[in-house]
Short mmCIF file of C-alpha atoms and ligand atoms in Angstrom, two decimals:
data_model
loop_
_atom_site.label_atom_id
_atom_site.label_comp_id
_atom_site.label_asym_id
_atom_site.label_seq_id
_atom_site.Cartn_x
_atom_site.Cartn_y
_atom_site.Cartn_z
CA MET A 1152 0.00 0.00 0.00
CA LYS A 1153 1.10 3.56 -0.72
CA LYS A 1154 2.26 5.91 2.05
CA PRO A 1155 -0.56 7.38 4.14
CA LEU A 1156 -2.05 10.75 3.21
CA ARG A 1157 -1.25 12.86 6.27
CA ILE A 1158 -3.82 15.52 6.97
CA ALA A 1159 -4.51 18.37 9.36
CA VAL A 1160 -7.99 19.64 10.19
CA VAL A 1161 -8.59 23.31 11.02
CA GLY A 1162 -11.95 24.01 12.65
CA LEU A 1163 -13.48 21.52 15.05
CA GLY A 1164 -17.13 22.49 15.04
CA THR A 1165 -19.99 20.30 13.88
CA VAL A 1166 -18.49 19.55 10.48
CA GLY A 1167 -14.92 19.15 11.76
CA GLY A 1168 -16.16 16.67 14.35
CA GLY A 1169 -18.12 14.84 11.67
CA VAL A 1170 -15.02 14.51 9.48
CA LEU A 1171 -12.91 13.12 12.34
CA LYS A 1172 -15.67 10.67 13.26
CA ILE A 1173 -16.06 9.35 9.71
CA LEU A 1174 -12.30 9.00 9.25
CA GLU A 1175 -11.99 7.05 12.50
CA THR A 1176 -15.18 4.96 12.20
CA HIS A 1177 -14.63 3.97 8.56
CA LYS A 1178 -10.82 3.85 8.74
CA GLU A 1179 -10.47 0.38 7.17
CA MET A 1180 -13.10 0.91 4.49
CA ILE A 1181 -11.63 4.28 3.53
CA SER A 1182 -8.08 2.85 3.32
CA VAL A 1183 -9.28 0.15 0.94
CA ARG A 1184 -11.22 2.60 -1.19
CA ALA A 1185 -8.47 5.21 -1.26
CA GLY A 1186 -5.65 2.67 -1.71
CA ARG A 1187 -3.86 4.21 1.26
CA GLU A 1188 -4.55 5.29 4.79
CA ILE A 1189 -5.80 8.80 5.55
CA GLN A 1190 -3.99 9.72 8.75
CA ILE A 1191 -5.05 12.65 10.93
CA MET A 1192 -1.81 14.21 12.13
CA ALA A 1193 -2.86 17.53 13.63
CA VAL A 1194 -5.88 19.64 14.48
CA SER A 1195 -6.43 23.30 15.22
CA ALA A 1196 -9.36 25.40 16.39
CA SER A 1197 -9.99 28.58 18.33
CA ASN A 1198 -10.53 26.76 21.63
CA LYS A 1199 -8.53 23.71 22.66
CA THR A 1200 -10.39 22.87 25.84
CA LYS A 1201 -13.98 23.29 24.68
CA SER A 1202 -16.11 20.24 25.47
CA ARG A 1203 -16.58 18.13 22.33
CA ASP A 1204 -18.36 14.83 21.63
CA PHE A 1205 -15.25 13.47 19.90
CA ASP A 1206 -11.74 12.78 21.11
CA ILE A 1207 -8.85 14.85 19.78
CA SER A 1208 -6.22 13.71 22.29
CA SER A 1209 -4.37 11.48 19.82
CA TYR A 1210 -3.73 14.31 17.36
CA GLU A 1211 -1.13 17.02 17.66
CA TRP A 1212 -2.73 20.33 18.69
CA VAL A 1213 -1.50 23.37 16.76
CA ASP A 1214 -2.40 26.83 18.05
CA ASN A 1215 -1.57 28.74 14.90
CA ALA A 1216 -3.55 27.19 12.05
CA ALA A 1217 -1.69 29.37 9.54
CA GLU A 1218 1.41 27.21 10.10
CA LEU A 1219 -0.22 23.87 9.33
CA GLY A 1220 0.32 23.95 5.60
CA LEU A 1221 4.03 24.58 6.19
CA ALA A 1222 4.63 21.56 8.44
CA ASP A 1223 6.81 18.79 6.97
CA ASN A 1224 4.60 16.01 8.31
CA ILE A 1225 1.38 17.33 6.68
CA ASP A 1226 0.39 16.59 3.06
CA LEU A 1227 -3.02 18.25 3.04
CA VAL A 1228 -5.02 20.73 5.12
CA VAL A 1229 -8.79 20.60 5.62
CA GLU A 1230 -10.30 24.00 6.46
CA LEU A 1231 -13.67 24.02 8.23
CA VAL A 1232 -13.60 27.44 9.84
CA GLY A 1233 -15.63 29.47 7.31
CA GLY A 1234 -15.55 33.09 6.21
CA SER A 1235 -14.33 34.48 2.92
CA ASP A 1236 -11.21 36.05 4.39
CA GLY A 1237 -9.35 35.95 7.69
CA ILE A 1238 -7.75 32.73 8.84
CA ALA A 1239 -9.53 30.57 6.25
CA LYS A 1240 -7.91 32.46 3.38
CA VAL A 1241 -4.53 32.55 5.08
CA VAL A 1242 -4.59 28.78 5.61
CA ALA A 1243 -5.65 28.23 2.00
CA GLU A 1244 -2.88 30.43 0.60
CA ASN A 1245 -0.16 29.04 2.86
CA THR A 1246 -1.15 25.46 2.15
CA LEU A 1247 -1.40 25.77 -1.63
CA LYS A 1248 1.76 27.88 -1.88
CA ALA A 1249 3.59 25.24 0.13
CA GLY A 1250 2.63 22.69 -2.50
CA LYS A 1251 0.05 20.89 -0.36
CA SER A 1252 -3.54 20.09 -1.28
CA PHE A 1253 -6.40 21.96 0.34
CA VAL A 1254 -9.95 20.76 1.09
CA THR A 1255 -12.67 23.06 2.37
CA ALA A 1256 -16.41 23.32 3.04
CA ASN A 1257 -16.16 27.10 2.88
CA LYS A 1258 -18.58 28.45 0.27
CA ALA A 1259 -17.77 32.11 0.97
CA LEU A 1260 -14.05 31.51 0.47
CA ILE A 1261 -14.54 29.77 -2.89
CA ALA A 1262 -17.26 32.17 -4.08
CA HIS A 1263 -15.02 35.17 -3.41
CA HIS A 1264 -11.59 33.78 -4.23
CA GLY A 1265 -12.27 30.64 -6.29
CA ALA A 1266 -10.40 31.64 -9.44
CA TYR A 1267 -7.41 32.96 -7.49
CA LEU A 1268 -7.12 29.86 -5.30
CA ALA A 1269 -7.61 27.58 -8.32
CA GLY A 1270 -4.66 29.41 -9.90
CA LEU A 1271 -2.52 28.81 -6.81
CA ALA A 1272 -3.42 25.12 -6.81
CA SER A 1273 -2.66 24.83 -10.51
CA ASP A 1274 0.69 26.65 -10.24
CA ASN A 1275 1.73 24.41 -7.37
CA LYS A 1276 0.36 21.21 -8.96
CA VAL A 1277 -1.84 20.36 -6.01
CA ALA A 1278 -5.56 19.88 -5.51
CA LEU A 1279 -8.16 22.36 -4.30
CA ARG A 1280 -11.46 20.60 -3.43
CA TYR A 1281 -14.70 22.08 -2.08
CA GLU A 1282 -17.49 19.55 -2.66
CA ALA A 1283 -18.92 20.27 0.79
CA ALA A 1284 -19.29 23.97 0.02
CA VAL A 1285 -22.30 23.42 -2.25
CA ALA A 1286 -25.43 21.53 -1.22
CA GLY A 1287 -23.79 19.49 1.55
CA GLY A 1288 -24.21 15.79 0.96
CA ILE A 1289 -25.22 16.08 -2.70
CA PRO A 1290 -22.11 15.31 -4.80
CA ILE A 1291 -22.99 18.08 -7.24
CA ILE A 1292 -19.49 19.38 -7.94
CA LYS A 1293 -18.18 16.00 -9.07
CA SER A 1294 -21.43 15.21 -10.86
CA ILE A 1295 -21.12 18.32 -13.01
CA GLY A 1296 -17.33 18.32 -13.37
CA GLU A 1297 -16.93 14.62 -14.05
CA GLY A 1298 -20.23 12.84 -14.64
CA LEU A 1299 -21.55 15.50 -17.00
CA ALA A 1300 -18.17 16.49 -18.48
CA GLY A 1301 -19.34 15.64 -22.01
CA ASN A 1302 -22.21 18.12 -21.91
CA LYS A 1303 -22.43 21.75 -22.83
CA ILE A 1304 -24.29 22.99 -19.78
CA THR A 1305 -26.61 25.95 -20.22
CA LYS A 1306 -28.49 26.15 -16.95
CA VAL A 1307 -28.16 25.10 -13.32
CA TYR A 1308 -30.86 25.88 -10.81
CA GLY A 1309 -32.29 24.72 -7.55
CA ILE A 1310 -32.77 25.10 -3.84
CA MET A 1311 -29.36 25.87 -2.39
CA ASN A 1312 -30.24 26.94 1.12
CA GLY A 1313 -31.82 24.44 3.48
CA THR A 1314 -32.68 26.88 6.26
CA THR A 1315 -34.92 29.09 4.14
CA ASN A 1316 -36.46 26.04 2.50
CA TYR A 1317 -37.28 24.75 5.98
CA MET A 1318 -38.82 28.10 6.91
CA LEU A 1319 -40.98 28.34 3.79
CA SER A 1320 -42.10 24.72 4.30
CA GLN A 1321 -43.05 25.42 7.91
CA MET A 1322 -44.91 28.61 7.01
CA GLU A 1323 -46.94 26.63 4.47
CA ARG A 1324 -47.64 23.69 6.77
CA THR A 1325 -48.52 25.61 9.90
CA GLY A 1326 -49.89 28.86 8.46
CA ARG A 1327 -47.76 30.63 11.07
CA SER A 1328 -46.09 33.94 10.34
CA TYR A 1329 -42.57 34.52 9.04
CA ASP A 1330 -41.53 36.01 12.40
CA GLU A 1331 -42.83 33.04 14.40
CA ILE A 1332 -41.14 30.52 12.12
CA LEU A 1333 -37.93 32.55 12.15
CA GLU A 1334 -37.87 32.40 15.94
CA GLU A 1335 -38.45 28.64 15.92
CA THR A 1336 -35.73 28.16 13.29
CA GLU A 1337 -33.32 30.17 15.39
CA GLN A 1338 -34.10 28.05 18.45
CA LEU A 1339 -33.43 24.89 16.44
CA GLY A 1340 -29.97 26.27 15.63
CA TYR A 1341 -30.53 26.10 11.87
CA LEU A 1342 -29.51 29.67 11.10
CA GLU A 1343 -25.99 30.73 10.19
CA SER A 1344 -24.29 32.76 12.93
CA ASP A 1345 -25.00 35.75 10.68
CA PRO A 1346 -28.68 34.99 9.83
CA SER A 1347 -28.56 37.43 6.94
CA LEU A 1348 -26.50 34.87 5.00
CA ASP A 1349 -29.54 32.58 4.95
CA LEU A 1350 -32.43 35.05 5.01
CA ASP A 1351 -31.09 37.48 2.42
CA GLY A 1352 -30.03 34.80 -0.06
CA ILE A 1353 -26.28 35.40 0.31
CA ASP A 1354 -25.46 31.80 1.24
CA ALA A 1355 -27.37 30.56 -1.82
CA ALA A 1356 -25.57 33.18 -3.94
CA HIS A 1357 -22.19 31.87 -2.76
CA LYS A 1358 -23.15 28.38 -3.87
CA LEU A 1359 -24.57 29.61 -7.16
CA ALA A 1360 -21.38 31.50 -8.02
CA ILE A 1361 -19.39 28.31 -7.43
CA LEU A 1362 -21.76 26.24 -9.57
CA SER A 1363 -21.42 28.75 -12.42
CA SER A 1364 -17.67 28.24 -12.47
CA VAL A 1365 -17.94 24.46 -12.37
CA ALA A 1366 -20.68 24.27 -15.00
CA PHE A 1367 -19.52 26.95 -17.43
CA GLY A 1368 -15.79 27.36 -16.84
CA VAL A 1369 -16.13 31.05 -15.89
CA LYS A 1370 -14.22 32.80 -13.13
CA THR A 1371 -16.25 32.91 -9.92
CA ASP A 1372 -18.21 36.15 -9.98
CA PHE A 1373 -20.12 36.41 -6.70
CA GLU A 1374 -20.29 40.21 -6.90
CA ASN A 1375 -22.60 40.07 -9.91
CA VAL A 1376 -25.13 37.59 -8.53
CA TYR A 1377 -28.53 39.29 -8.33
CA VAL A 1378 -29.87 38.49 -4.84
CA GLU A 1379 -33.20 38.76 -3.05
CA GLY A 1380 -34.02 36.87 0.14
CA ILE A 1381 -37.20 35.66 1.78
CA ARG A 1382 -37.84 38.35 4.42
CA GLU A 1383 -40.86 39.82 2.62
CA ILE A 1384 -42.67 36.53 2.00
CA THR A 1385 -45.85 36.17 4.03
CA THR A 1386 -48.12 33.18 4.66
CA ARG A 1387 -50.67 35.08 2.54
CA ASP A 1388 -48.29 34.88 -0.46
CA ILE A 1389 -47.75 31.18 0.18
CA GLU A 1390 -51.50 30.61 0.35
CA TYR A 1391 -52.19 32.58 -2.85
CA ALA A 1392 -49.38 30.73 -4.61
CA GLY A 1393 -51.02 27.40 -3.71
CA GLU A 1394 -54.39 28.60 -5.00
CA LEU A 1395 -52.76 29.45 -8.34
CA GLY A 1396 -51.00 26.04 -8.57
CA TYR A 1397 -47.55 27.11 -7.39
CA ARG A 1398 -45.23 26.86 -4.39
CA ILE A 1399 -42.77 29.58 -3.36
CA LYS A 1400 -39.14 28.50 -3.32
CA LEU A 1401 -35.93 30.46 -2.86
CA LEU A 1402 -34.16 29.51 -6.08
CA GLY A 1403 -30.63 29.98 -7.34
CA ILE A 1404 -30.56 30.05 -11.14
CA THR A 1405 -27.52 30.45 -13.36
CA THR A 1406 -27.57 30.46 -17.15
CA TYR A 1407 -24.79 30.84 -19.67
CA GLU A 1408 -25.72 31.71 -23.21
CA LYS A 1409 -23.60 33.30 -25.93
CA GLY A 1410 -20.90 34.10 -23.40
CA LYS A 1411 -23.29 35.97 -21.10
CA LEU A 1412 -23.69 34.87 -17.51
CA LYS A 1413 -26.92 35.52 -15.62
CA GLN A 1414 -26.82 34.52 -11.97
CA ARG A 1415 -29.79 35.19 -9.71
CA VAL A 1416 -31.12 34.14 -6.33
CA HIS A 1417 -34.68 35.14 -5.47
CA PRO A 1418 -37.99 33.71 -4.32
CA ALA A 1419 -39.95 32.26 -7.21
CA PHE A 1420 -43.34 30.75 -7.95
CA VAL A 1421 -42.64 27.18 -9.06
CA ALA A 1422 -45.41 25.05 -10.61
CA LEU A 1423 -46.47 22.29 -8.22
CA ASP A 1424 -45.64 19.56 -10.76
CA GLU A 1425 -42.01 20.75 -11.13
CA PRO A 1426 -39.75 18.36 -9.13
CA VAL A 1427 -38.09 21.22 -7.26
CA ALA A 1428 -41.50 22.23 -5.82
CA ALA A 1429 -41.72 18.92 -3.97
CA VAL A 1430 -38.41 19.45 -2.16
CA MET A 1431 -39.34 20.49 1.36
CA ASP A 1432 -37.79 21.22 4.75
CA GLY A 1433 -34.00 21.34 5.03
CA PHE A 1434 -33.42 19.55 1.74
CA ASN A 1435 -31.54 20.98 -1.20
CA ALA A 1436 -32.08 20.17 -4.86
CA ILE A 1437 -30.06 21.04 -7.93
CA ALA A 1438 -31.05 20.56 -11.57
CA VAL A 1439 -28.48 20.66 -14.34
CA GLN A 1440 -29.43 21.15 -17.98
CA GLY A 1441 -26.92 19.57 -20.36
CA ASP A 1442 -27.17 19.20 -24.14
CA GLY A 1443 -26.57 15.45 -24.02
CA ALA A 1444 -27.89 14.23 -20.71
CA ASP A 1445 -30.82 16.67 -20.79
CA LYS A 1446 -32.02 17.60 -17.31
CA CYS A 1447 -30.45 15.83 -14.32
CA PHE A 1448 -32.01 16.35 -10.93
CA PHE A 1449 -30.16 15.89 -7.64
CA GLN A 1450 -31.71 16.02 -4.21
CA GLY A 1451 -30.34 15.55 -0.72
CA ARG A 1452 -29.45 17.10 2.58
CA GLY A 1453 -27.67 20.40 2.15
CA ALA A 1454 -26.32 20.90 5.65
CA GLY A 1455 -25.52 19.27 8.96
CA GLU A 1456 -22.73 17.13 10.33
CA GLY A 1457 -23.22 13.92 8.35
CA PRO A 1458 -23.97 15.31 4.88
CA THR A 1459 -21.26 17.97 4.96
CA ALA A 1460 -18.61 15.67 6.46
CA SER A 1461 -19.53 13.04 3.86
CA ALA A 1462 -18.61 15.48 1.10
CA VAL A 1463 -15.34 16.51 2.79
CA VAL A 1464 -14.27 12.88 3.20
CA ALA A 1465 -15.14 12.13 -0.44
CA ASP A 1466 -12.71 14.90 -1.45
CA LEU A 1467 -10.03 13.44 0.81
CA ILE A 1468 -10.46 9.99 -0.69
CA ASP A 1469 -10.32 11.47 -4.18
CA ILE A 1470 -7.01 13.15 -3.46
CA ALA A 1471 -5.65 10.08 -1.66
CA ARG A 1472 -6.41 8.12 -4.84
CA GLY A 1473 -4.17 10.54 -6.70
CA HIS A 1474 -6.87 12.50 -8.53
CA MET A 1475 -5.40 15.96 -8.85
CA ASP A 1476 -7.89 17.46 -11.30
CA GLU A 1477 -8.09 21.20 -11.70
CA ALA A 1478 -10.36 22.86 -9.14
CA PHE A 1479 -12.98 23.87 -11.70
CA PHE A 1480 -12.25 20.99 -14.09
CA VAL A 1481 -10.51 23.22 -16.64
CA PRO A 1482 -6.99 24.62 -16.25
CA ALA A 1483 -7.22 27.66 -13.98
CA SER A 1484 -5.63 29.75 -16.76
CA LYS A 1485 -8.54 28.83 -19.06
CA LEU A 1486 -11.30 30.07 -16.75
CA VAL A 1487 -12.90 32.90 -18.69
CA PRO A 1488 -13.93 36.21 -17.13
CA ALA A 1489 -17.67 36.23 -16.56
CA GLN A 1490 -19.68 38.69 -18.65
CA PRO A 1491 -22.59 39.44 -16.33
CA VAL A 1492 -26.05 40.30 -17.63
CA SER A 1493 -28.14 42.87 -15.80
CA MET A 1494 -31.64 41.95 -14.63
CA THR A 1495 -33.15 45.08 -16.22
CA ASP A 1496 -33.77 43.19 -19.45
CA HIS A 1497 -34.91 40.05 -17.71
CA LEU A 1498 -38.18 38.66 -19.03
CA SER A 1499 -40.55 36.94 -16.64
CA SER A 1500 -44.18 36.65 -15.75
CA TYR A 1501 -45.06 37.81 -12.26
CA TYR A 1502 -47.33 37.29 -9.32
CA ILE A 1503 -48.22 40.70 -7.87
CA LYS A 1504 -49.98 41.24 -4.56
CA LEU A 1505 -51.68 44.58 -4.01
CA HIS A 1506 -53.31 45.83 -0.83
CA VAL A 1507 -55.75 48.59 -1.64
CA ALA A 1508 -58.73 50.46 -0.27
CA GLU A 1509 -62.08 49.26 -1.59
CA ALA A 1510 -63.39 52.11 -3.73
CA ALA A 1511 -64.91 52.72 -7.13
CA GLY A 1512 -62.37 52.77 -9.94
CA VAL A 1513 -59.49 51.09 -8.05
CA ILE A 1514 -59.19 48.23 -10.52
CA ALA A 1515 -59.42 50.71 -13.41
CA ASP A 1516 -56.53 52.72 -11.93
CA ILE A 1517 -54.43 49.59 -11.45
CA THR A 1518 -55.01 48.33 -14.97
CA ALA A 1519 -54.30 51.80 -16.36
CA ALA A 1520 -50.89 51.80 -14.64
CA LEU A 1521 -50.16 48.38 -16.11
CA LYS A 1522 -51.31 49.46 -19.58
CA ASN A 1523 -49.07 52.55 -19.45
CA GLU A 1524 -46.04 50.30 -19.10
CA ASP A 1525 -47.22 47.62 -21.50
CA VAL A 1526 -47.70 45.02 -18.79
CA SER A 1527 -50.22 42.45 -20.00
CA LEU A 1528 -52.36 40.60 -17.47
CA ASP A 1529 -53.06 36.90 -17.49
CA GLN A 1530 -55.20 36.74 -14.33
CA MET A 1531 -56.70 39.08 -11.74
CA HIS A 1532 -58.29 37.92 -8.47
CA GLN A 1533 -59.88 40.17 -5.89
CA LYS A 1534 -59.73 38.50 -2.50
CA GLY A 1535 -62.52 38.89 0.09
CA SER A 1536 -62.65 42.13 2.06
CA GLU A 1537 -60.53 42.46 5.19
CA GLU A 1538 -62.11 43.57 8.46
CA ASP A 1539 -60.90 47.12 7.84
CA GLY A 1540 -62.63 47.24 4.46
CA SER A 1541 -59.40 46.95 2.46
CA VAL A 1542 -58.90 44.26 -0.16
CA TYR A 1543 -56.05 42.24 -1.55
CA VAL A 1544 -55.80 41.97 -5.30
CA VAL A 1545 -53.67 39.29 -6.91
CA LEU A 1546 -52.40 39.77 -10.44
CA VAL A 1547 -50.60 37.32 -12.69
CA THR A 1548 -48.87 38.94 -15.63
CA HIS A 1549 -47.76 37.61 -18.97
CA GLU A 1550 -44.03 37.84 -19.66
CA VAL A 1551 -42.81 41.38 -19.18
CA LEU A 1552 -39.49 43.20 -19.02
CA GLU A 1553 -38.30 43.65 -15.45
CA SER A 1554 -37.76 47.38 -16.09
CA SER A 1555 -41.38 47.81 -17.30
CA LEU A 1556 -42.75 45.94 -14.34
CA HIS A 1557 -40.86 48.14 -11.90
CA LYS A 1558 -42.20 51.27 -13.57
CA ALA A 1559 -45.78 49.94 -13.40
CA LEU A 1560 -45.39 48.99 -9.73
CA LYS A 1561 -44.08 52.46 -8.97
CA GLU A 1562 -47.18 53.99 -10.55
CA ILE A 1563 -49.43 51.62 -8.59
CA ASN A 1564 -47.61 52.41 -5.34
CA ASN A 1565 -48.32 56.10 -5.95
CA LEU A 1566 -52.08 55.59 -6.30
CA PRO A 1567 -53.97 57.20 -3.38
CA VAL A 1568 -55.88 53.94 -2.78
CA ASN A 1569 -52.71 51.93 -2.36
CA LEU A 1570 -52.17 50.87 1.27
CA ASN A 1571 -48.90 48.93 1.07
CA ASP A 1572 -46.21 48.73 -1.56
CA ALA A 1573 -47.04 46.20 -4.25
CA PHE A 1574 -45.15 42.94 -3.80
CA ALA A 1575 -44.04 40.96 -6.84
CA ILE A 1576 -42.53 37.49 -7.19
CA ARG A 1577 -41.23 36.05 -10.45
CA ILE A 1578 -43.00 33.01 -11.87
CA GLU A 1579 -40.29 30.65 -13.09
CA ASN A 1580 -40.73 28.33 -16.05
CA LEU A 1581 -38.04 25.84 -15.25
N1 LIG B 15 -27.00 27.77 6.03
C1 LIG B 15 -26.80 26.79 5.04
C2 LIG B 15 -28.15 26.23 4.62
C3 LIG B 15 -25.90 25.70 5.56
O1 LIG B 15 -29.13 26.46 5.33
O2 LIG B 15 -28.24 25.57 3.60
C4 LIG B 15 -25.30 24.84 4.50
O3 LIG B 15 -24.49 25.55 3.63
#
């Protein structure tokens, strides 16, 4: 058998613990599969003495994680700290520059610095792997980069954030408000330490930017991902969506056509018979559209100890086997700069919710505003009167330019009968 692959693990939280547990529990099986042993040499974290449900006493403790990549007895560093910069980036740079491979679950790091780090890995002829950074236990990076390598891929979309999917599912099931479900989700410990990453779509945008690079061979371009989160979704919207034959999902969608990259994360109405609509709770789902394989659909757990550690260990086994493929499956020097497309020219049909006073001519005023901007209606439903005499009006538009829709909504918001700003959600034909 070949010499062991000697690794160090930085970050001993839930995922770090999961990785150590899998490597110890499945030691024999992993050695056989990898063709060599994967040996944990050293660990590092912010707190050595914190109580943990796994034993680290047999590994060397290193206070300064930045030094791990430089140690002679380490072949590879696993980073499970998180954050796009700070210690995670330092460890990545030091490790790759020292000619050692680097494995991470850090979506922010790869979304922000993917092309740069891929270049470092390439220059130093080592591997950079990040399967765990996107959709946890779903092996989506390898599936696209290897399994679908013969396809020209034009679109990747799906549910990339389990926490918000859980929240939307719970709002639908219980009819309870966003704020109540948010509180419950927080108590369950599902939210990122900065909840905005989940709630405002940033976490999903990180994953989407990575998928764009893997699928299309473009440099990671997180800055140009269009992002909306779920904070404005109400149970009323979820209920109206159901009545119209849709379910609201926070989707990440990336398309690459004629050299133009459109990356967007936003809530969307998804038809109930679309597979992604059936993916509930903390699950993630990713669909990949290739010209040969057609649409491939992947579903699984996107977070948590087991799923995320499973992906990290798969990367370790891959490297132990000697697979040193380029990080984004094309030479780093061949990654092309992304040419982002603005959403202004985006075409979509929309669900629009209006809250207006009940008065003669209200509908006429609304339709006049839509007509002025060339927004064509497919459906209009006036909901029953509220106790205060106001009414909700639901509109479904035909396809319209995003810029025209915004102008029409502005006109509607300025109507004297309007009680709350109009709220619009794109209807996605996937
Ligand atoms: N906050 C993320 C999610 C964790 O909810 O999907 C996994 O990246």
